[in-house]
Short mmCIF file of C-alpha atoms and ligand atoms in Angstrom, two decimals:
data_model
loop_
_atom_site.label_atom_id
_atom_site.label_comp_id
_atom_site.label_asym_id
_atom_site.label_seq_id
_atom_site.Cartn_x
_atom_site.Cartn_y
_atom_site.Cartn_z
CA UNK W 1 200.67 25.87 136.00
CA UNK W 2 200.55 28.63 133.51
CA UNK W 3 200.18 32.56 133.09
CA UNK W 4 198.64 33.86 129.86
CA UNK W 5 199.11 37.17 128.76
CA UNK W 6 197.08 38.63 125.39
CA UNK W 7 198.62 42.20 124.58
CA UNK W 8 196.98 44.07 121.83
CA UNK W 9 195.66 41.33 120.01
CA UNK W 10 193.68 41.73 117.14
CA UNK W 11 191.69 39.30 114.91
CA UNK W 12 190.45 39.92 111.12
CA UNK W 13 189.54 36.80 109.29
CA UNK W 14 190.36 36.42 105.67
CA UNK W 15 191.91 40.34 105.45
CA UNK W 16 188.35 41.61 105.77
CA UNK W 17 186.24 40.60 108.68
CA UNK W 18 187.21 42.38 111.96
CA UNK W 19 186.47 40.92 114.96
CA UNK W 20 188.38 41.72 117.70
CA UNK W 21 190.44 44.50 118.85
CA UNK W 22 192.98 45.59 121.74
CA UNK W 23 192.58 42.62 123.60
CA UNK W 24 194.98 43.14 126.60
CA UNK W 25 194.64 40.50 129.15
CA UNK W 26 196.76 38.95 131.98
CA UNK W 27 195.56 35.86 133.06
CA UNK W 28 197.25 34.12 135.90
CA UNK W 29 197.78 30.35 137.20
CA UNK W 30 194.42 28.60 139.02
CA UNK W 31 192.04 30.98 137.67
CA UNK W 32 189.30 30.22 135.84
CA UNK W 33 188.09 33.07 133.46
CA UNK W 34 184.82 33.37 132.02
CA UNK W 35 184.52 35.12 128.71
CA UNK W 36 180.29 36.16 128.16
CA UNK W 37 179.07 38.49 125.56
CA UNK W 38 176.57 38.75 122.57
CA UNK W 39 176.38 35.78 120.20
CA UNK W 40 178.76 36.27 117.53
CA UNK W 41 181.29 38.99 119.60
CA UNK W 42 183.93 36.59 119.07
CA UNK W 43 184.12 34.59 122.00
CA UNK W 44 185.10 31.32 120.52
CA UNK W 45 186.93 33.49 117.93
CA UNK W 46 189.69 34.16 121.31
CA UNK W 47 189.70 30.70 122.68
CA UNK W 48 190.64 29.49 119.26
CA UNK W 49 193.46 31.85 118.81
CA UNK W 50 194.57 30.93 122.33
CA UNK W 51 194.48 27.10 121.58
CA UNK W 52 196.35 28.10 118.49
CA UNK W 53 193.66 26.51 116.03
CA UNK W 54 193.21 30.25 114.55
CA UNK W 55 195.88 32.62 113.59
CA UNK W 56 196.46 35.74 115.55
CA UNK W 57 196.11 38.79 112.99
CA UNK W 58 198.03 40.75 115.24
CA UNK W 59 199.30 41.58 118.78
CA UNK W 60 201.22 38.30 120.90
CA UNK W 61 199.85 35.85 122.82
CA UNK W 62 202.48 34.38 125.56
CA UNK W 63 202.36 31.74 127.71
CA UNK W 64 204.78 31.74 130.91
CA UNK W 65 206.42 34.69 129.33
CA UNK W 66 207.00 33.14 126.01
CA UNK W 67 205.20 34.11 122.85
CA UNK W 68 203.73 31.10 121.33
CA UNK W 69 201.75 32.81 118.29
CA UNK W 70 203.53 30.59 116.07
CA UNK W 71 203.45 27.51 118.57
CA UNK W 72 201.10 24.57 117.06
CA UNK W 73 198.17 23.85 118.94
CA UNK W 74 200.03 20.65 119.96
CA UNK W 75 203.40 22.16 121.21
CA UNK W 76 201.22 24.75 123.74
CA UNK W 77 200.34 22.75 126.30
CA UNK W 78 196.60 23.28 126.08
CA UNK W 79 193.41 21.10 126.22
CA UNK W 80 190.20 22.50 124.50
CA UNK W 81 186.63 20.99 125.23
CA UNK W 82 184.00 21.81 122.98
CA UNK W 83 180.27 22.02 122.72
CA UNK W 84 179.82 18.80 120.93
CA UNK W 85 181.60 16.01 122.84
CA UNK W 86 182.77 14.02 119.79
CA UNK W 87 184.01 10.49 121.20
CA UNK W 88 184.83 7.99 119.16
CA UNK W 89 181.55 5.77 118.93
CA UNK W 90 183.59 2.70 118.21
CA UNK W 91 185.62 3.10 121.67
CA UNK W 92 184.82 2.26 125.20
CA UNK W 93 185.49 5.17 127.57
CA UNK W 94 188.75 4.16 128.59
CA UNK W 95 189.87 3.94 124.71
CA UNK W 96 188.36 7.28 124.18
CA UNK W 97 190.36 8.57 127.15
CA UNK W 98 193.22 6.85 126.29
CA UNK W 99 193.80 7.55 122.68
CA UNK W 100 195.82 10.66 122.66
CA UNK W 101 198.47 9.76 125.11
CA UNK W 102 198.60 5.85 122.85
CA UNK W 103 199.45 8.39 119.73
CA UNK W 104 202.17 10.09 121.62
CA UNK W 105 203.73 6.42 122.49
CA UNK W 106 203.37 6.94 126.05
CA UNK W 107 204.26 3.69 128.29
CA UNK W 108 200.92 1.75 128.61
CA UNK W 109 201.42 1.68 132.83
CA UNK W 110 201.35 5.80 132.38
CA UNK W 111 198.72 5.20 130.29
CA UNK W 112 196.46 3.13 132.70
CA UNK W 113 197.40 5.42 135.75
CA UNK W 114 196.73 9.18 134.01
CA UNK W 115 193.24 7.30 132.83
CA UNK W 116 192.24 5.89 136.20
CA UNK W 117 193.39 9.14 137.92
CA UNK W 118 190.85 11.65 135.57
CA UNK W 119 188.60 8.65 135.62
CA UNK W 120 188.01 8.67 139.50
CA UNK W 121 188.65 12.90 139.47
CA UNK W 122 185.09 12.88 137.48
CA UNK W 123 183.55 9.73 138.84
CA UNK W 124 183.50 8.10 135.50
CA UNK W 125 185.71 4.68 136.74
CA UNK W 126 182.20 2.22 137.12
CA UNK W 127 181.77 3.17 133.49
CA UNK W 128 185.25 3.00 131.63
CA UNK W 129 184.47 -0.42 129.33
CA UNK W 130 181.26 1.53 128.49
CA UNK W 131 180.78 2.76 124.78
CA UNK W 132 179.67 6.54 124.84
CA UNK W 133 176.33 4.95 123.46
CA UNK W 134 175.35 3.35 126.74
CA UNK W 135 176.20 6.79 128.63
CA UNK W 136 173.87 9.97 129.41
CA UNK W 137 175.19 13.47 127.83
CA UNK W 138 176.37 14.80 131.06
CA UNK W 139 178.43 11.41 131.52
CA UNK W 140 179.92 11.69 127.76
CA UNK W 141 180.82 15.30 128.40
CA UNK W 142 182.93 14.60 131.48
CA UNK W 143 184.51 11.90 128.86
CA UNK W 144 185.24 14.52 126.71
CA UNK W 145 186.40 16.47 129.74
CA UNK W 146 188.63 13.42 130.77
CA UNK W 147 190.18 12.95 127.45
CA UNK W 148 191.91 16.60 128.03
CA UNK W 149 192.66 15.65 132.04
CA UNK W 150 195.01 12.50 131.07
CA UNK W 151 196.90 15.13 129.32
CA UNK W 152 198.16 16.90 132.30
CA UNK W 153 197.71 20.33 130.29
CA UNK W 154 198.51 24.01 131.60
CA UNK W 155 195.82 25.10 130.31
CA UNK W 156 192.01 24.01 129.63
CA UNK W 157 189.73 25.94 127.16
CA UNK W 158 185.77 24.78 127.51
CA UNK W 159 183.27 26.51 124.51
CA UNK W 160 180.27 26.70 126.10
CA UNK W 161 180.99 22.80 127.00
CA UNK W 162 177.15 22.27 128.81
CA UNK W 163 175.19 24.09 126.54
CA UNK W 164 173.95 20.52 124.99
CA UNK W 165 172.94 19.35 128.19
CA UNK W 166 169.30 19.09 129.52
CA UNK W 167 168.71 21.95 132.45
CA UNK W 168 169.19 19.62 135.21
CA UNK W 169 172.29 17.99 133.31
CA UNK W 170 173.59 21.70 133.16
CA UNK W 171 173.17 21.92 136.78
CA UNK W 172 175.05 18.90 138.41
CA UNK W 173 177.62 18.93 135.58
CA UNK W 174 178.33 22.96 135.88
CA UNK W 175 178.84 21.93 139.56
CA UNK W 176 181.47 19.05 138.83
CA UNK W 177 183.22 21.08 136.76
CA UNK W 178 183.60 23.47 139.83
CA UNK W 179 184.85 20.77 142.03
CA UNK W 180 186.98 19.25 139.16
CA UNK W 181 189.01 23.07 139.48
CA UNK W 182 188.99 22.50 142.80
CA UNK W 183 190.83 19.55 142.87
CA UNK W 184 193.34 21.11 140.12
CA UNK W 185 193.78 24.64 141.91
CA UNK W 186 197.02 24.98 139.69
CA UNK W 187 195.13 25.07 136.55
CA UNK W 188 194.19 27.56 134.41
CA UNK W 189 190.79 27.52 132.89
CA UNK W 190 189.31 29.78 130.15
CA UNK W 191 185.63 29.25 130.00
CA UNK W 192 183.31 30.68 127.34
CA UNK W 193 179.21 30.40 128.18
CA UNK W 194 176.21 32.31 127.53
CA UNK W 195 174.68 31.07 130.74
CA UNK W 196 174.51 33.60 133.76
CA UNK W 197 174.83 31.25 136.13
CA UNK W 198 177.67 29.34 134.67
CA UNK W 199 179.43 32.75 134.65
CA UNK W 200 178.51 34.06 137.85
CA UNK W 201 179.15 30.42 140.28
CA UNK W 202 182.52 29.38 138.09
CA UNK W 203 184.51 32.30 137.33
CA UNK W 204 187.44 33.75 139.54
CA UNK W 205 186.88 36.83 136.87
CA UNK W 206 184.52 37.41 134.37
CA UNK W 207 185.96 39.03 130.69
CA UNK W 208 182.80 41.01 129.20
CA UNK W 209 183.48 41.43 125.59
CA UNK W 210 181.19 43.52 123.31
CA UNK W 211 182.00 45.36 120.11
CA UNK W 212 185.01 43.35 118.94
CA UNK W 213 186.56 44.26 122.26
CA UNK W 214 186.46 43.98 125.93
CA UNK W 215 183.98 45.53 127.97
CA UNK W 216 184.96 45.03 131.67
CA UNK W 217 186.96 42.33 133.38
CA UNK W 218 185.86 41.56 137.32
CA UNK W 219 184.72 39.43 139.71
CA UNK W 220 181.94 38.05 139.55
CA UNK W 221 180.33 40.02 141.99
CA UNK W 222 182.50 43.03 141.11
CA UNK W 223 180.59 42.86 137.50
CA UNK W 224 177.28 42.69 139.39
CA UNK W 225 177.81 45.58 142.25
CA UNK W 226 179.69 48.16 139.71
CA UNK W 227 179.01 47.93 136.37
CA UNK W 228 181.28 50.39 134.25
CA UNK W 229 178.55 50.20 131.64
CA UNK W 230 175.05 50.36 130.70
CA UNK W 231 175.81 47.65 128.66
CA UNK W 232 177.84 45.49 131.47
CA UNK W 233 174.87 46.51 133.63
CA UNK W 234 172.31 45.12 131.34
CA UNK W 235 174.50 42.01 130.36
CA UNK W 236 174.97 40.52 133.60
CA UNK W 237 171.74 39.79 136.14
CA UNK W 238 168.42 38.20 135.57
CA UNK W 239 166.04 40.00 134.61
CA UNK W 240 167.87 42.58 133.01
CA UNK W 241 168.47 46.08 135.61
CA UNK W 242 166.09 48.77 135.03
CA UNK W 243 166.88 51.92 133.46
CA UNK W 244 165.08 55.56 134.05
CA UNK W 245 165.66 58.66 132.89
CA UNK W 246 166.32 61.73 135.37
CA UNK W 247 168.21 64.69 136.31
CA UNK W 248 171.17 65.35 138.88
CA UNK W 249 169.19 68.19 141.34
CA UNK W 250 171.79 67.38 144.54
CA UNK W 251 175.21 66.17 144.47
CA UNK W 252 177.91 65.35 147.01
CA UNK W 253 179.25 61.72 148.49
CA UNK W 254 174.97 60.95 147.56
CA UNK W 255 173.75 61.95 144.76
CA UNK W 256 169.92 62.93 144.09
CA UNK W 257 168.24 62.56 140.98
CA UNK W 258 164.93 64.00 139.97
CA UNK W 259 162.77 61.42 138.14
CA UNK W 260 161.43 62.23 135.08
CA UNK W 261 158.21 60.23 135.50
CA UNK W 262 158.26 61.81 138.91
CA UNK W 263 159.74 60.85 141.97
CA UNK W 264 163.03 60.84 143.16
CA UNK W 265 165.97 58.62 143.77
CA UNK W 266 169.02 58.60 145.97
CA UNK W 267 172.55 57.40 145.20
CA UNK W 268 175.74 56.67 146.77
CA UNK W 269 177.58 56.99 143.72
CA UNK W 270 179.27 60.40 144.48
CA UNK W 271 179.33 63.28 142.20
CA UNK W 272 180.52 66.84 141.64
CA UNK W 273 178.92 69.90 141.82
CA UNK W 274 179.24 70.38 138.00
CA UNK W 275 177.39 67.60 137.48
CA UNK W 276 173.91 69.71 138.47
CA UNK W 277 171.22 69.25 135.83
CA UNK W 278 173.21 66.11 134.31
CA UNK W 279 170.72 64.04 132.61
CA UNK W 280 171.17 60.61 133.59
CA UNK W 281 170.17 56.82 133.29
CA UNK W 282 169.08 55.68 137.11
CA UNK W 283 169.89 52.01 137.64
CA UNK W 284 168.29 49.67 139.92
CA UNK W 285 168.20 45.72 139.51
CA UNK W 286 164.48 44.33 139.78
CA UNK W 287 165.69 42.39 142.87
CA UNK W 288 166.94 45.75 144.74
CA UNK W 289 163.54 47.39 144.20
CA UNK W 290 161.67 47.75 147.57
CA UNK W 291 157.62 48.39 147.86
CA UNK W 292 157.48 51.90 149.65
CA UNK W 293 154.91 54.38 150.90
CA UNK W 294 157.07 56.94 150.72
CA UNK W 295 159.78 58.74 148.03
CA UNK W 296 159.74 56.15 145.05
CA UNK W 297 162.06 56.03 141.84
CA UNK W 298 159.12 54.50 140.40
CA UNK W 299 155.30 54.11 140.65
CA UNK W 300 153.36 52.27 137.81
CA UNK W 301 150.64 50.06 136.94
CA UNK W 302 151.61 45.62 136.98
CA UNK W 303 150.82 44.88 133.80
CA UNK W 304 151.39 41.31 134.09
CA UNK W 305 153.24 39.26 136.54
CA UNK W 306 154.89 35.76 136.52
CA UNK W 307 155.30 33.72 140.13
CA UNK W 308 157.89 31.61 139.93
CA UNK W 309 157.80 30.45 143.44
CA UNK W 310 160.42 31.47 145.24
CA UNK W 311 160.16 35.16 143.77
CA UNK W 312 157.47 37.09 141.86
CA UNK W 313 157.97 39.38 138.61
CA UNK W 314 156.34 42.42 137.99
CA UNK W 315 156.10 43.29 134.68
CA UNK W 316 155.10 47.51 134.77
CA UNK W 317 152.85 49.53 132.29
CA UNK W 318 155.45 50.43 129.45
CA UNK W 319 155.55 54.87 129.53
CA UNK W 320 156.80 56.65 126.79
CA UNK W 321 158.08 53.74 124.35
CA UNK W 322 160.47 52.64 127.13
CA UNK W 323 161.39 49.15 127.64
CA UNK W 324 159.69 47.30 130.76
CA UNK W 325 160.39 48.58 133.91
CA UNK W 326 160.58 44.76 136.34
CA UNK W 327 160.87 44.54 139.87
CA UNK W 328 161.24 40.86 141.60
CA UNK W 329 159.49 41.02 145.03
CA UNK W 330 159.98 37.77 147.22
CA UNK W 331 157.75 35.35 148.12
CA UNK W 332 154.34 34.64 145.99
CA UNK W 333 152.38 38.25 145.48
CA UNK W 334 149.59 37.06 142.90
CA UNK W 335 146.73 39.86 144.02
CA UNK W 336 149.49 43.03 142.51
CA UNK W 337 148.42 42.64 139.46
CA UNK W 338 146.38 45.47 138.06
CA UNK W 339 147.30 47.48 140.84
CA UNK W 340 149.61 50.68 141.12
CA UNK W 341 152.58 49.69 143.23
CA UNK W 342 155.44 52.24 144.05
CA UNK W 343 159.43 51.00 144.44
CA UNK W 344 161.95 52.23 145.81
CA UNK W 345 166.04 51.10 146.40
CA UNK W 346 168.46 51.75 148.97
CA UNK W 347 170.84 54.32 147.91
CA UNK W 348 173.91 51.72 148.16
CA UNK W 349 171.54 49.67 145.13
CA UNK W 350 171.10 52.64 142.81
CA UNK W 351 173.63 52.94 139.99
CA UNK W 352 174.09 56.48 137.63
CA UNK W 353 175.09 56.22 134.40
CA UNK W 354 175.72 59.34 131.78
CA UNK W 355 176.05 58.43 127.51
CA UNK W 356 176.44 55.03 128.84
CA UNK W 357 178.89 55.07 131.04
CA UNK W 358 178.83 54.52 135.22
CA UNK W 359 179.28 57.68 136.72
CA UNK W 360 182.12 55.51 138.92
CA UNK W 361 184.64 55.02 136.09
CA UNK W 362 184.20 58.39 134.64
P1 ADP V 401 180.85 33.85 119.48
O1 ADP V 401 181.59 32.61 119.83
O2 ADP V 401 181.04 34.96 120.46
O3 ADP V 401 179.40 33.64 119.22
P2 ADP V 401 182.54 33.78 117.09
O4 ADP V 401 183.91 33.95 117.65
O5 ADP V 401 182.13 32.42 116.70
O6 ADP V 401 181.47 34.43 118.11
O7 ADP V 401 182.39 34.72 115.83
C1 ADP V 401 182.70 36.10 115.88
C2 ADP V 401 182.49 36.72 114.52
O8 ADP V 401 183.46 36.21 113.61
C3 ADP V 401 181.13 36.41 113.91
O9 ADP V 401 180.67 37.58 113.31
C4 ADP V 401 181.43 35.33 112.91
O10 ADP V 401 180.54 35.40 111.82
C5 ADP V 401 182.84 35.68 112.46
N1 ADP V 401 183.60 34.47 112.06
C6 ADP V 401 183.83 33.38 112.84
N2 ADP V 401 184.58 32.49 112.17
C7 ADP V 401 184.83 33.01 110.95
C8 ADP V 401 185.56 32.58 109.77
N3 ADP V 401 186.20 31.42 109.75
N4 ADP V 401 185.58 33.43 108.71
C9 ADP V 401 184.95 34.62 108.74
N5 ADP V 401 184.26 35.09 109.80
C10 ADP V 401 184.19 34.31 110.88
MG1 MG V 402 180.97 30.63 120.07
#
């Protein structure tokens, strides 16, 4: 059980390298968080300062209302798993598991029952005289991952724990750890990935950090339905949304937008009547684009297209030095390519953006 709250916080390594800045964040017992952004925005940078094994420049860090930024990592309560599993080679799993609660002189009997208790929790008790040797990744991890459990911490911090694992490893493992919160609903979890996936199935919210700060904090599917950003937009979804130019030409609760490759495109996003002849970014995910005989937000050329089975990408002729445009039909459409297809979305899937920003959170 644990609340953590970051106000202000601000991190500058060595008096010269700033990283982060106004990091205000309330984070509350059972949820897991999921912090995503660009490699090197400083998400291990904030799990570190959280676990305490990296100073806080400035700003306070508490945990159940007290500030701990001068707590050591040992005194806070907190388990951190990292990317590399680092078990001791030398020790079976249930030496591995038991070794930090044998330094703290616990009773061997509360020993043996915190061990068996994680052990079962991740279905590792057929393998605990095992040395991590005879054991796949995905098995050592959730050693790794048990070696914080028999801890009983407030608080577990995971840097990008799966990102060593083979795909398929990713994908049972990523779903144990889900059931492992489940069975610990009074956690708290703080979860750092650069996998979509991970993100989108694990988190209760999502913390989007970009330029040493934070971008938007949501759901999951908050994140996904109403982006405050360009940036948010682009970061979150496979392939990447879409983004085309236009003009405001009708406004109201829907908004209509004059294409500027031609065509048109209706939004719900509402907007005022000032906002006639704003120039805006129209954004539509590739999975929300429709094929359409009639009014399309788009019409070009498939360059190239990949099946992947259960959907098909269309890549579009690039116009005017713009990135891709990529639409994701369902189904298995081989015979598009080369042709001139035109897409439309429904107005709840079209998003508006001005200098960046969703025209929502204006
Ligand atoms: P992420 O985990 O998001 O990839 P990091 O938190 O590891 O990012 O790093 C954020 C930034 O801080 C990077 O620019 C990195 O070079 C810098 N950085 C990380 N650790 C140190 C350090 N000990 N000294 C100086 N700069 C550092
Ligand atoms: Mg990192």
């Amino acid at each position: 059980m644990a609340n953590l709250k970051l106000t202000d916080v601000e991190k500058t390594y060595g008096g010269a390298v700033n990283v982060l800045n106004h990091i205000d964040l309330d984070i509350k017992t059972g949820e897991l968080i999921v912090f995503v952004g660009p490699s090197g925005c400083g998400k291990s940078t904030l799990l570190r300062m959280i676990a305490g094994l990296e100073k806080i420049t400035s700003g306070t860090l508490e945990i159940d209302g007290q500030v701990v930024n001068d707590v050591p990592p040992s005194q806070r309560g907190i388990a951190m798993v990292f990317q590399s599993y680092a078990l001791y080679p030398h020790m079976t799993v249930r030496e591995n598991m038991s070794f930090a609660l044998k330094i703290a002189k616990k009773p061997q009997d509360e020993i043996d029952a915190s061990v068996e208790r994680a052990a079962k929790m991740l279905q590792l008790d057929e393998y605990l005289d095992r040395l991590p040797k005879a054991l796949s990744g995905g098995q050592r991890q959730r050693v790794a991952i048990g070696r914080s459990i028999v801890r009983d911490p407030k608080v577990y911090l995971f840097d990008e724990p799966l990102s060593n694992l083979d795909a398929a490893l990713r994908v049972a493992t990523r779903i144990e750890i889900a059931q492992l919160k489940e069975k610990m609903p009074d956690s708290t979890m703080i979860y750092v990935t650069h996998d979509q996936v991970e993100a989108m199935t694990l988190a209760t919210r999502i913390v989007v950090l970009a330029n040493k700060g934070i971008a938007q904090v949501g759901s999951p599917l908050e994140l996904y339905e109403r982006p405050n950003s360009e940036f948010v937009a682009q970061f979150i979804g496979s392939p990447a949304m879409n983004l085309l130019p236009g003009e405001v030409v009708g406004t109201g609760p829907q908004t209509t937008v004059r294409m500027q490759r031609g065509g048109t495109a209706v939004s719900d996003y509402p907007t005022k009547d000032s906002d006639m002849g704003l120039k805006v970014n129209v954004g539509v995910r590739p999975e929300d684009m429709v094929e359409t005989t009639g009014d399309a937000i788009f019409e070009g050329k498939v360059d190239f297209i990949e099946a992947l089975g259960e959907v098909t990408l269309l890549y579009f002729e690039k116009q005017d030095n713009q990135a891709a445009v990529i639409g994701k039909l369902a189904g298995i459409h081989t015979d598009v390519r080369g042709k001139s297809v035109r897409l439309a979305a429904a107005p709840a899937k079209v998003h508006l953006f001005a200098n960046g920003v969703s025209l929502l959170y204006r």
